[in-house]
mmCIF file of C-alpha atoms in Angstrom:
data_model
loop_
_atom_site.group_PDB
_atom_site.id
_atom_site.type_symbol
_atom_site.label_atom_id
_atom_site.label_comp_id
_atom_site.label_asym_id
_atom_site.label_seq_id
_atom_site.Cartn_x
_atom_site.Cartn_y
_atom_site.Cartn_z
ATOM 1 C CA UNK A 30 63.537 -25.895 8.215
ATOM 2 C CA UNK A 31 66.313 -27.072 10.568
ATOM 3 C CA UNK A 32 69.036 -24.778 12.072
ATOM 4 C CA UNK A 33 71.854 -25.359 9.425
ATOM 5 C CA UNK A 34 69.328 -24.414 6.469
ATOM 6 C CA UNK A 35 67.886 -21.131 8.345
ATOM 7 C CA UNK A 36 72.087 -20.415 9.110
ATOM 8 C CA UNK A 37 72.302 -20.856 5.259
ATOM 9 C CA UNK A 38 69.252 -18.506 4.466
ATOM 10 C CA UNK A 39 70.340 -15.718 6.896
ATOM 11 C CA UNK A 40 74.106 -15.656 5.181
ATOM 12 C CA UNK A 41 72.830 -15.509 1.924
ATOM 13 C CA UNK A 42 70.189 -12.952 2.569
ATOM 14 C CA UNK A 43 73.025 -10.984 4.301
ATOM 15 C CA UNK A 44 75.276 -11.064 1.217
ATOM 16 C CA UNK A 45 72.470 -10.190 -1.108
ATOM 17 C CA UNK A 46 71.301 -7.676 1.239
ATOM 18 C CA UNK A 47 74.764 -6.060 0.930
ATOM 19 C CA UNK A 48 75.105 -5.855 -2.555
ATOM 20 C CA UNK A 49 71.528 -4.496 -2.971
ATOM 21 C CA UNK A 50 72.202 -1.308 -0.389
ATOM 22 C CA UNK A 51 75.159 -0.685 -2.619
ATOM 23 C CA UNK A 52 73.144 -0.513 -5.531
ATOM 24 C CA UNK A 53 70.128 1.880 -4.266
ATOM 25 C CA UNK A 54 72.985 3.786 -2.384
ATOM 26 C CA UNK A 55 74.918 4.756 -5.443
ATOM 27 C CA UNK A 56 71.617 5.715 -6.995
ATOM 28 C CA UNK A 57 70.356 7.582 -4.236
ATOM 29 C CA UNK A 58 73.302 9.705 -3.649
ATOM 30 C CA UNK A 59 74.083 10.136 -7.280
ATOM 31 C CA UNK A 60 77.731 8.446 -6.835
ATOM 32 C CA UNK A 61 79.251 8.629 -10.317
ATOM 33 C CA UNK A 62 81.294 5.474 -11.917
ATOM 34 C CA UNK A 63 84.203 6.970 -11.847
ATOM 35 C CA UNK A 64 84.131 7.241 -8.096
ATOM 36 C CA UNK A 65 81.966 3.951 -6.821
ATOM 37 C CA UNK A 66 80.375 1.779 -9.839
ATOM 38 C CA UNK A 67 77.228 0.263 -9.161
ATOM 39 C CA UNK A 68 77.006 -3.731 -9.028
ATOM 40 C CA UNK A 69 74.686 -4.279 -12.159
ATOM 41 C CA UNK A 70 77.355 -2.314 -13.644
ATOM 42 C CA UNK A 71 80.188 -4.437 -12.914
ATOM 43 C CA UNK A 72 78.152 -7.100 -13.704
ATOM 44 C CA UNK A 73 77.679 -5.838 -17.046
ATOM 45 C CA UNK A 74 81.199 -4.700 -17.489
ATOM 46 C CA UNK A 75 82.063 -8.430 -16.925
ATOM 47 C CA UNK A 76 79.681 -9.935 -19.164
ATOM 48 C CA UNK A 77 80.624 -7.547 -22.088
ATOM 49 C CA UNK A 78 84.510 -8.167 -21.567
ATOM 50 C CA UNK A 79 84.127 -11.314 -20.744
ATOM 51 C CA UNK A 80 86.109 -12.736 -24.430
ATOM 52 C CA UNK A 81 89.491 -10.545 -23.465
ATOM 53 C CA UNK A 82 89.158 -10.614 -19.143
ATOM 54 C CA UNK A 83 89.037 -14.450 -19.510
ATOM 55 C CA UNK A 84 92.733 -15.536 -20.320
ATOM 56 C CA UNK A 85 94.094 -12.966 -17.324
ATOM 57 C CA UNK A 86 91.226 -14.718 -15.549
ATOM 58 C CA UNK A 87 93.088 -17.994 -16.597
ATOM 59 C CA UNK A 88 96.998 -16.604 -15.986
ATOM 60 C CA UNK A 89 96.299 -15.305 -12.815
ATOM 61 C CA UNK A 90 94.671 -18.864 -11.481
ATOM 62 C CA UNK A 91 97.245 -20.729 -12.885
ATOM 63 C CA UNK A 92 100.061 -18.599 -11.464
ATOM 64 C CA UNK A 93 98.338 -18.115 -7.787
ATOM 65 C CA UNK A 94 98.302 -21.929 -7.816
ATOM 66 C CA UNK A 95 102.041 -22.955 -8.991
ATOM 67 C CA UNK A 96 103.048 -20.670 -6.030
ATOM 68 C CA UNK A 97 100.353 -22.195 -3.832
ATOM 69 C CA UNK A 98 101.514 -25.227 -4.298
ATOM 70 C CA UNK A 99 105.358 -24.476 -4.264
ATOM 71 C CA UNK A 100 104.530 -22.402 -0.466
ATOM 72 C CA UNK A 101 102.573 -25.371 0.795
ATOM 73 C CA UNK A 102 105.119 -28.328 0.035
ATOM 74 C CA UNK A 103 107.783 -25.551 1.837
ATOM 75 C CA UNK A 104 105.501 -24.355 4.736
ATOM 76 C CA UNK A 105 104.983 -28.134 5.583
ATOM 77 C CA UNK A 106 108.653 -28.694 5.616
ATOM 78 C CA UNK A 107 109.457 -25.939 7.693
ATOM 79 C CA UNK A 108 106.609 -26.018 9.619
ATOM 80 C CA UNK A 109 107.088 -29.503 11.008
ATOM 81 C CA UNK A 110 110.986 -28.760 11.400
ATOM 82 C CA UNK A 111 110.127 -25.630 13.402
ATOM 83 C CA UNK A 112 107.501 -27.645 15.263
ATOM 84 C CA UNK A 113 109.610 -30.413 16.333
ATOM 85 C CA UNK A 114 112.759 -28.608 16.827
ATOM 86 C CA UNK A 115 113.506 -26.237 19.074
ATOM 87 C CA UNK A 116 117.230 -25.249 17.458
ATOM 88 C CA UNK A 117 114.990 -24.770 14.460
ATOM 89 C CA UNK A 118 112.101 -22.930 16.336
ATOM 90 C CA UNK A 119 114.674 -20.346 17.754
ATOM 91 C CA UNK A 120 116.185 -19.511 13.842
ATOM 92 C CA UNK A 121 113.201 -19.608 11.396
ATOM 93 C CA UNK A 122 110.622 -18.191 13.557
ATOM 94 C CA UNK A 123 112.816 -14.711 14.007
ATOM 95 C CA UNK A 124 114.008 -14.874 10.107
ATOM 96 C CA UNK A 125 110.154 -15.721 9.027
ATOM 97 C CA UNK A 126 108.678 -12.975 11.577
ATOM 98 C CA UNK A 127 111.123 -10.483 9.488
ATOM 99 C CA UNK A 128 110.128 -11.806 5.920
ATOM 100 C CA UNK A 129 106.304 -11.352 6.661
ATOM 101 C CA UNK A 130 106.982 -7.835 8.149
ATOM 102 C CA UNK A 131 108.386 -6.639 5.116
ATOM 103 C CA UNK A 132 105.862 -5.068 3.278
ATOM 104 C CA UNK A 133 104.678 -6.781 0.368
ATOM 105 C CA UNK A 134 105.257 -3.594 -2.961
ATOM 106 C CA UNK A 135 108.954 -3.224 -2.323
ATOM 107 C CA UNK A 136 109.713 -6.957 -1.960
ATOM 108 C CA UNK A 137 108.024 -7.824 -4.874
ATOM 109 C CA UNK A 138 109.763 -5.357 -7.043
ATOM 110 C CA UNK A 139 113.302 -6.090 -5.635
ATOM 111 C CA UNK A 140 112.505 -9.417 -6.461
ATOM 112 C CA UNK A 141 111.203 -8.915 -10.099
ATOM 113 C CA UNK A 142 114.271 -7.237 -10.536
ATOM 114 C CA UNK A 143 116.163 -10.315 -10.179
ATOM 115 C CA UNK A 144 114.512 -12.043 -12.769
ATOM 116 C CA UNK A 145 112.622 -11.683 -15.861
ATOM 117 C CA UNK A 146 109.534 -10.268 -16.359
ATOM 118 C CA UNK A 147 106.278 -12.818 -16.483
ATOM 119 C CA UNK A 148 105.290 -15.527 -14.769
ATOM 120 C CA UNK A 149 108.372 -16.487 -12.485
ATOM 121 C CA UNK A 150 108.146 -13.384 -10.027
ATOM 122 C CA UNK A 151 104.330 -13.691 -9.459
ATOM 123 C CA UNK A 152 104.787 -17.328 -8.763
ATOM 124 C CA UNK A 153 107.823 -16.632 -6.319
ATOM 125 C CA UNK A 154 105.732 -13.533 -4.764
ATOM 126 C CA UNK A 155 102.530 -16.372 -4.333
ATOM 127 C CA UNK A 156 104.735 -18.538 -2.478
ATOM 128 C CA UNK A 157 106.585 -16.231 -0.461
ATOM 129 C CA UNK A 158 103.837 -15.039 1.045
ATOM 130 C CA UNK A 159 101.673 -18.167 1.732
ATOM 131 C CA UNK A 160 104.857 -19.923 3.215
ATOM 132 C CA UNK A 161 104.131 -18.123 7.006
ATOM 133 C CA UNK A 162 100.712 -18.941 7.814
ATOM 134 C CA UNK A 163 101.301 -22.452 6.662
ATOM 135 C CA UNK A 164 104.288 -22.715 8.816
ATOM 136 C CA UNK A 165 103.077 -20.985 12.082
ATOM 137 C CA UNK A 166 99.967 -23.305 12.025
ATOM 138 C CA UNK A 167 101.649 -26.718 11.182
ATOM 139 C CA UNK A 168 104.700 -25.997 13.668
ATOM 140 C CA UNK A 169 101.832 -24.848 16.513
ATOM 141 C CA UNK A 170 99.530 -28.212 15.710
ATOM 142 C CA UNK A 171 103.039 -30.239 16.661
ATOM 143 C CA UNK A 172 103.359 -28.062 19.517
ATOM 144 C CA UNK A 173 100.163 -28.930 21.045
ATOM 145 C CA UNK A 174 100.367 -32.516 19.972
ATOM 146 C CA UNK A 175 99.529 -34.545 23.268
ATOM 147 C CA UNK A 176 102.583 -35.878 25.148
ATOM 148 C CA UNK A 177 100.803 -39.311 26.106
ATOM 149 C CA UNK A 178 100.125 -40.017 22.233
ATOM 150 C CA UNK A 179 104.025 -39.539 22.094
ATOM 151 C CA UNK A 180 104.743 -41.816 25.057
ATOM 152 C CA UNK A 181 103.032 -44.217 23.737
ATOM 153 C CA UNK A 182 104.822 -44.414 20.268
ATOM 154 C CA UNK A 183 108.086 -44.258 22.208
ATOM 155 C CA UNK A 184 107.068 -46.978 24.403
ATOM 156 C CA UNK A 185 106.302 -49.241 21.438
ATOM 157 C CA UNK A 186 109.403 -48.563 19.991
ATOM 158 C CA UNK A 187 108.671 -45.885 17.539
ATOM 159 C CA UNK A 188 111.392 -43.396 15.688
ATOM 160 C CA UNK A 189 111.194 -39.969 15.529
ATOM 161 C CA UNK A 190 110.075 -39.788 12.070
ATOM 162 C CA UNK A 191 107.558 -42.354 12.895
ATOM 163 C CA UNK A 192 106.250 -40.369 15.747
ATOM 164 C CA UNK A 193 106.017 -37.522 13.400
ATOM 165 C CA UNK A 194 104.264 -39.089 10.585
ATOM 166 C CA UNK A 195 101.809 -41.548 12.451
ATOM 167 C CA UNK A 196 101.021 -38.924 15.487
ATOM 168 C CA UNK A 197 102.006 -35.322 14.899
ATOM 169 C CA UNK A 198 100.942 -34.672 11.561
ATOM 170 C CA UNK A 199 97.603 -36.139 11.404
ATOM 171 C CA UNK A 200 97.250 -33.817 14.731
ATOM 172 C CA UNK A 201 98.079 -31.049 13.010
ATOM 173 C CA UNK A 202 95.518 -31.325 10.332
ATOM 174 C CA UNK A 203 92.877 -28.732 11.824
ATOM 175 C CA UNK A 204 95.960 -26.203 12.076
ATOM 176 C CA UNK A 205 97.112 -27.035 8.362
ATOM 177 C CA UNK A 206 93.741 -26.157 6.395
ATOM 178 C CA UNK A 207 92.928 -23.344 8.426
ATOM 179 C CA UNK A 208 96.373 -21.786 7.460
ATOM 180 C CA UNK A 209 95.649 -22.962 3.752
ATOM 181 C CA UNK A 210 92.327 -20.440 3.952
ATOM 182 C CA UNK A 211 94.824 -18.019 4.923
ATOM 183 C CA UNK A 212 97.288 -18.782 2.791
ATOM 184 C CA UNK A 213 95.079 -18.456 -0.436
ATOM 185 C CA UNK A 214 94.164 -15.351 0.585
ATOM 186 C CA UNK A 215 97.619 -14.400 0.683
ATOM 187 C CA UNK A 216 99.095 -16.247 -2.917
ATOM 188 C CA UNK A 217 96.342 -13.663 -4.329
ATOM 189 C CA UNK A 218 97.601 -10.833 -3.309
ATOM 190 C CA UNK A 219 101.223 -11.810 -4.208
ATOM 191 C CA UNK A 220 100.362 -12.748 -7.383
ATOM 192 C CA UNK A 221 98.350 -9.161 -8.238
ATOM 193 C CA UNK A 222 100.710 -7.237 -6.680
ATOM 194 C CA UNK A 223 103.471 -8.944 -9.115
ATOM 195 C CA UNK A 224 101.278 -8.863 -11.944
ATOM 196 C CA UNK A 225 100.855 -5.274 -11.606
ATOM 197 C CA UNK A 226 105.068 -4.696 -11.107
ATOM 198 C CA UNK A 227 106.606 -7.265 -13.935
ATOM 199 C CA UNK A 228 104.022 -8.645 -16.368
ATOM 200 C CA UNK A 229 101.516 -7.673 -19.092
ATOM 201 C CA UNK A 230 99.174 -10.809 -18.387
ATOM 202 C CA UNK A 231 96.747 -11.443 -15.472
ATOM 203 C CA UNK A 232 94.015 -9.764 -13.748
ATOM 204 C CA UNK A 233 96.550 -7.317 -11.900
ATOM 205 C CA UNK A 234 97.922 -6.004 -14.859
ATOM 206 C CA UNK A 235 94.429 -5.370 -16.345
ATOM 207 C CA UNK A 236 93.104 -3.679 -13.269
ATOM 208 C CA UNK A 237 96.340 -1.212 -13.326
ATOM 209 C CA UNK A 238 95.847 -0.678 -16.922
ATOM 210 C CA UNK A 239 91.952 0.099 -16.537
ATOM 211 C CA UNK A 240 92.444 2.249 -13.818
ATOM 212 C CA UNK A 241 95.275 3.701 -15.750
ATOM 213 C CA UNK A 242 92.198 5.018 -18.695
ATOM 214 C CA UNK A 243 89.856 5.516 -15.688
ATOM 215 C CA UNK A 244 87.840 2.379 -16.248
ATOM 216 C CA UNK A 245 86.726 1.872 -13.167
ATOM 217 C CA UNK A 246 83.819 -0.781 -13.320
ATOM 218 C CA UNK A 247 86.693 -3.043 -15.491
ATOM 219 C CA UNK A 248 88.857 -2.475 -11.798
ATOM 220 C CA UNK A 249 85.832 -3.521 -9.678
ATOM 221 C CA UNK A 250 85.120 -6.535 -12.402
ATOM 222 C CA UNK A 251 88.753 -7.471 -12.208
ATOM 223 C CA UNK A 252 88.271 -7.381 -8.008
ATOM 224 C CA UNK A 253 84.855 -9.212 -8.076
ATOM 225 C CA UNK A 254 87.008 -12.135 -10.558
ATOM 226 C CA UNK A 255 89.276 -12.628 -7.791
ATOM 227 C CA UNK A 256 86.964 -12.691 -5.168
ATOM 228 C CA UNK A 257 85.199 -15.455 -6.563
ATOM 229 C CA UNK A 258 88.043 -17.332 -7.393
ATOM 230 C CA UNK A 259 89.308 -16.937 -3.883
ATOM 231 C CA UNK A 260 85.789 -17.982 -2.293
ATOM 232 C CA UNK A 261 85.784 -21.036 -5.069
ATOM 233 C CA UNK A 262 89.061 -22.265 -3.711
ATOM 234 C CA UNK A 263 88.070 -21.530 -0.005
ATOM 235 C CA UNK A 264 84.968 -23.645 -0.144
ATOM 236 C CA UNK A 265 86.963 -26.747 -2.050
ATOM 237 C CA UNK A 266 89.389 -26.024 0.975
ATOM 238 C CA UNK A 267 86.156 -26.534 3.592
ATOM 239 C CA UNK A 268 84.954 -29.600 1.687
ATOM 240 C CA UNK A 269 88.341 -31.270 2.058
ATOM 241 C CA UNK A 270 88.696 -29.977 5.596
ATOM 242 C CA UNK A 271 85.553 -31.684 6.548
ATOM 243 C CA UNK A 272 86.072 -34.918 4.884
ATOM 244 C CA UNK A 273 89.656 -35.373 6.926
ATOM 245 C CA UNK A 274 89.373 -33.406 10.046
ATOM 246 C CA UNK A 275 85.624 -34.226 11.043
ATOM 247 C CA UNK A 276 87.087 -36.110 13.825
ATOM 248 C CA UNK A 277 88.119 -32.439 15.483
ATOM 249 C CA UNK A 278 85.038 -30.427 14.488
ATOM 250 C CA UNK A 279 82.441 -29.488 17.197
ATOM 251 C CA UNK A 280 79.146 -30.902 16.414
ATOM 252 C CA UNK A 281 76.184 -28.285 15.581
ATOM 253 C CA UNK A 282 74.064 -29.971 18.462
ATOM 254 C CA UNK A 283 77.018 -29.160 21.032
ATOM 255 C CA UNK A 284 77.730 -25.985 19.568
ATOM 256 C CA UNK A 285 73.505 -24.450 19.517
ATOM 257 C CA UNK A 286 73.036 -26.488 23.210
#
């Protein structure tokens, strides 16, 4: 068994491990549903419920990744304006510093104020909050482009835009998809949280409404659906990532010697 396949073994034994002293704790110490469901249970919660969890399963994808998309096409735009101007670098970065430090309830319910109630404000919440991590990374990969591969463009008589395009970008790759891990992470939450404020669809208005009846292993099976959804989207993420950026990745023999 080589060293990436024991790496594999050990994380999965890890995870399973996890979930398995959860279960024998809850029945050890007698911890009610109510308080801390078992796994099996949620499990079983999910399997039974399964017919009327799956189209907030469904809403809640489909609105996380409209405002995906929307906050990557803007992070990328501002990110590469940021990174290659410093005019640009001295406005957005204080006015994006002060967006992400607003925290995330209020925001989204000012906002869903200012529109109708559905799909638009957890789509504008998704975006809002994936736009910084997307735009920090991409304007920090063209900060740290190298100067000679600049040079060298200029010297053969290059633009700006082509300098940008055929050199700082493709630099910036590494930086881009690990802000999009980030980033997914983040269109979640925004999403939930909006679902919970301004809509009766999606997996964050069926947690609130479980936990509203004290349903609690429906709230855990409505956490464990967007935990795999997020880890789905994180490992199509790492796929892609090493398919266009294995040109930047240390090598496991480098890495182990």
């Amino acid at each position: 068994m080589n060293a990436q396949l024991r790496r594999r073994f050990a994380s999965a034994a890890l995870i399973i491990g996890f979930f398995v002293f959860w279960e024998l704790a809850c029945i050890a110490f007698g911890i009610r549903d109510i308080i801390l469901p078992r796994p099996t249970q949620i499990v079983a919660t999910l399997l039974q419920r399964m017919p009327a969890v799956w189209p907030h399963a469904l809403q809640t994808l489909y609105t996380t990744l409209v405002g995906f998309a929307l906050g990557i096409a803007a992070g990328v735009v501002l990110g590469s304006l940021v990174g290659s101007s410093k005019l640009a670098y001295d406005v957005a970065y204080p006015l994006l510093i002060g967006f992400s430090s607003i925290p995330r309830s209020p925001s989204c319910r000012s906002s869903c104020c200012g529109s109708a109630a559905g799909t638009v404000p957890a789509v504008l919440t998704a975006m809002i909050l994936c736009i910084f991590p997307i735009v920090v990374n991409v304007a920090t990969g063209l900060a740290t482009t190298e100067p000679e591969l600049e040079d060298v463009m200029r010297a053969l008589k290059a633009t700006r835009i082509e300098i940008l395009t055929n050199v700082g970008l493709p630099r910036t790759m590494p930086y881009f998809f690990a802000s999009l891990k980030v980033a997914v992470t983040q269109a979640f939450v925004g999403t939930v949280i909006a679902e919970t404020v301004a809509s009766n669809r999606g997996i964050g208005n069926l947690m609130m409404i479980a936990s509203s009846s004290f349903d609690v292993p429906l709230v855990f099976a409505g956490l464990l659906i967007l935990a795999v959804m997020g880890v789905a989207l994180y490992v199509i993420f790492s796929f892609i990532e090493d398919r266009v950026t294995g040109w930047a990745r240390r090598k496991d023999e480098f890495a182990m010697g």
